[in-house]
Amino acid sequence: MSDAKAISIAVVDDDPLMIKVLERMLELQAVGAVTSYTRAQDVLSAMDDEQSSPGLMFLDLNMPEMDGVELIRHLVARNFRGHLVLLSGEDERLIQSAERLVQAHQLSILASVQKPLTPEMLAEILSKCKVVQPVNLERSSIYSKHELERALVERQLVNYYQPKVLLENCRVTGVEVLVRWMHPRDGLVMPDQFIPLAEDSGLIDRLAEGVLQQALADSSLWSQQNLQLPLAINISMENLASIEFTDQFSAVVTAAGVLPKDITLEITESRAMSNPTVTLDTLTRLRLKRFVLSIDDFGTGHSSLAQLRDIPFDEFKVDKSFVNGAWADQRIRAMFETSVSLAKQLGMRVVAEGVETENDWNFLRKSGCDCAQGYFIARPMPASEVAGWMNTWRQRVRTELMPDPQVPQEPKQPGTRRSVLIVEDHEFQRRVQTKILRDEGFDVATAIDGLDALNQLRKLRPDLVLIDVDLPGIPGPEIVRRLRATNIFKRTPILMISGNSDKEVIDGCRKAGANGFIIKPFDRKALLEKIQTILSRPK
Ligand code: G
Ligand code: G
Ligand code: MN
């Protein structure tokens, strides 16, 4: 349900006529209080004075003095949590790039429209409007320097560890150290709540040293259990700006009896380098000492191609926003593949982070990427859980992720019933095909789209698959391609079904790896003959 009635609305547009028109339209939609501004600066002043911000803002991008894009930046700085509707008389491209900017700042954008806005568009926009929680307008962390300082002294910071695994054989190559704050009042606090504070208040060096000491101690306990786990430590740009960092860091590592080659430094550019000369000096010397250098979150922070050119990174971490969902979204996939290709050409090892689902995982296994990290493998965990996780992981690899292809899991006895999965979005078609095949003695399962199919296939491992070419989401031929790329379904007989008999469609299916093709409508006899043909062919 829309909450537009309960929300305070701001309209920011330098054109008074445009404001009048929009106010009138809003009035007709019976929404909450509307305040209008002809200057961007005025809405900011109002927010500062009232210590509150509108729940919904209509924002003209083209304004003299402060323009809409600049205003967005100021809204971010004020922790604006309302919804935005971008308006512009300019071309589509400008709106699109402003939209990306808004999304990059993780603000909610309800719509971006080329003027004029019609009452119908407005009604639709308002219907998407939800009340947002009032927020603390304070800019930075809710914690003070003093509080963080005490946390360091009292050892309230604890390391969590998240494994990275090799895609080729699922071996664990190490763990990333992710710090958390066990806050006496607030419980487990995530690093984005206090790392920026540590950077701003000069505490980041002490924080980094504490994290390193704890990681080395945990690592030594793991070695006693015969676990050799290389560590990846997140290092802030602020750390690298200190000329003493290299020597202090390597002294601590050496004192613990750990080799630099077993320590990766993950470097994120959450902010631009404050002192590029010192930073380059530090990184080069760390590399000379054989520490492994990894560029983290490439493409989302301040990291740039110039850094890749100038800094001798060994490892490239592809940000989760270019990994998660790449299997289904063409744009994400393009960025992912470009990143991998760039890193490979520079001779770097590639780690994909944010591997959340089995689909992500299967996509990566075929991608040329070296390592993976993410919730699908393991969430960050306390040191005490790492050894137990290693055991479950080995188990999971054997039974689920890399079952030995020579030993089929459930050997089929001769004479057992054959099974088929029908992938078809139209209910009627699904029923007809199910009936024909059941009558023939098949065990029939059905799926209504590609995702459903891929999920079921892994469990069922049918002897035959029928796939409709035109499916919502993943198209039929793409499903076939993905199946053919796996060991389990390399040779499973697949029959494609389509209402379209164009040569391109048929060729597309064959190229994807289908064994046969049948055109709708077909009768029972035609379908069974096709199936007979593909089942009797040697695999
Ligand atoms: O799980 P997660 O919320 O832990 O981490 C969020 C961000 O905090 C990541 O970008 C990570 O790089 C950063 N981070 C985690 N631990 C540390 C640390 O010890 N030092 C620094 N500088 N950043 C860290
Ligand atoms: O240092 P970096 O920014 O890369 O830190 C990784 C961050 O990503 C941490 O906050 C970690 O908790 C988080 N993370 C790790 N695996 C996943 C995942 O599979 N999905 C998502 N959304 N976040 C993840
Ligand atoms: Mn990291």
PDB file of C-alpha atoms and ligand atoms in Angstrom, residues 176-180 190-192 195 204 207 211 234-236 239 268 296-297 380, ligand 1:
ATOM      1  CA  GLU A 176      39.670 -12.885   5.082  1.00  0.00           C
ATOM      2  CA  VAL A 177      39.778 -11.121   8.427  1.00  0.00           C
ATOM      3  CA  LEU A 178      36.710  -8.946   9.050  1.00  0.00           C
ATOM      4  CA  VAL A 179      36.656  -6.987  12.268  1.00  0.00           C
ATOM      5  CA  ARG A 180      33.542  -6.501  14.419  1.00  0.00           C
ATOM      6  CA  MET A 190      29.686  -3.973  11.788  1.00  0.00           C
ATOM      7  CA  PRO A 191      32.863  -2.280  10.537  1.00  0.00           C
ATOM      8  CA  ASP A 192      31.115   0.272   8.340  1.00  0.00           C
ATOM      9  CA  ILE A 195      36.111   2.049  10.374  1.00  0.00           C
ATOM     10  CA  ILE A 204      43.133   3.305  12.309  1.00  0.00           C
ATOM     11  CA  LEU A 207      42.977  -0.753  15.032  1.00  0.00           C
ATOM     12  CA  VAL A 211      43.354  -6.882  14.111  1.00  0.00           C
ATOM     13  CA  ASN A 234      41.821  -5.359   5.115  1.00  0.00           C
ATOM     14  CA  ILE A 235      44.048  -2.347   5.111  1.00  0.00           C
ATOM     15  CA  SER A 236      42.789   1.168   4.886  1.00  0.00           C
ATOM     16  CA  ASN A 239      47.234   3.004   7.114  1.00  0.00           C
ATOM     17  CA  THR A 268      40.132  -0.671  -0.627  1.00  0.00           C
ATOM     18  CA  ASP A 296      39.577  -4.821  -3.101  1.00  0.00           C
ATOM     19  CA  ASP A 297      36.206  -3.607  -4.372  1.00  0.00           C
ATOM     20  CA  PRO A 380      32.146 -14.562   8.240  1.00  0.00           C
TER      21      PRO A 380
HETATM   22  O1    G B   1      31.417  -7.859   6.692  1.00  0.00           O
HETATM   23  P1    G B   1      31.830  -6.628   6.468  1.00  0.00           P
HETATM   24  O2    G B   1      30.688  -5.812   7.016  1.00  0.00           O
HETATM   25  O3    G B   1      32.703  -7.149   7.558  1.00  0.00           O
HETATM   26  O4    G B   1      32.942  -5.570   6.118  1.00  0.00           O
HETATM   27  C1    G B   1      32.562  -4.298   5.698  1.00  0.00           C
HETATM   28  C2    G B   1      33.757  -3.491   5.279  1.00  0.00           C
HETATM   29  O5    G B   1      34.630  -3.230   6.347  1.00  0.00           O
HETATM   30  C3    G B   1      34.560  -4.182   4.204  1.00  0.00           C
HETATM   31  O6    G B   1      34.669  -3.269   3.130  1.00  0.00           O
HETATM   32  C4    G B   1      35.889  -4.413   4.806  1.00  0.00           C
HETATM   33  O7    G B   1      36.900  -4.126   3.864  1.00  0.00           O
HETATM   34  C5    G B   1      35.948  -3.420   5.952  1.00  0.00           C
HETATM   35  N1    G B   1      36.739  -3.991   7.032  1.00  0.00           N
HETATM   36  C6    G B   1      36.479  -5.123   7.710  1.00  0.00           C
HETATM   37  N2    G B   1      37.467  -5.363   8.605  1.00  0.00           N
HETATM   38  C7    G B   1      38.371  -4.364   8.460  1.00  0.00           C
HETATM   39  C8    G B   1      39.619  -4.059   9.078  1.00  0.00           C
HETATM   40  O8    G B   1      40.121  -4.770   9.925  1.00  0.00           O
HETATM   41  N3    G B   1      40.245  -2.924   8.677  1.00  0.00           N
HETATM   42  C9    G B   1      39.747  -2.119   7.717  1.00  0.00           C
HETATM   43  N4    G B   1      40.430  -1.026   7.380  1.00  0.00           N
HETATM   44  N5    G B   1      38.590  -2.377   7.089  1.00  0.00           N
HETATM   45  C10   G B   1      37.903  -3.494   7.452  1.00  0.00           C
END
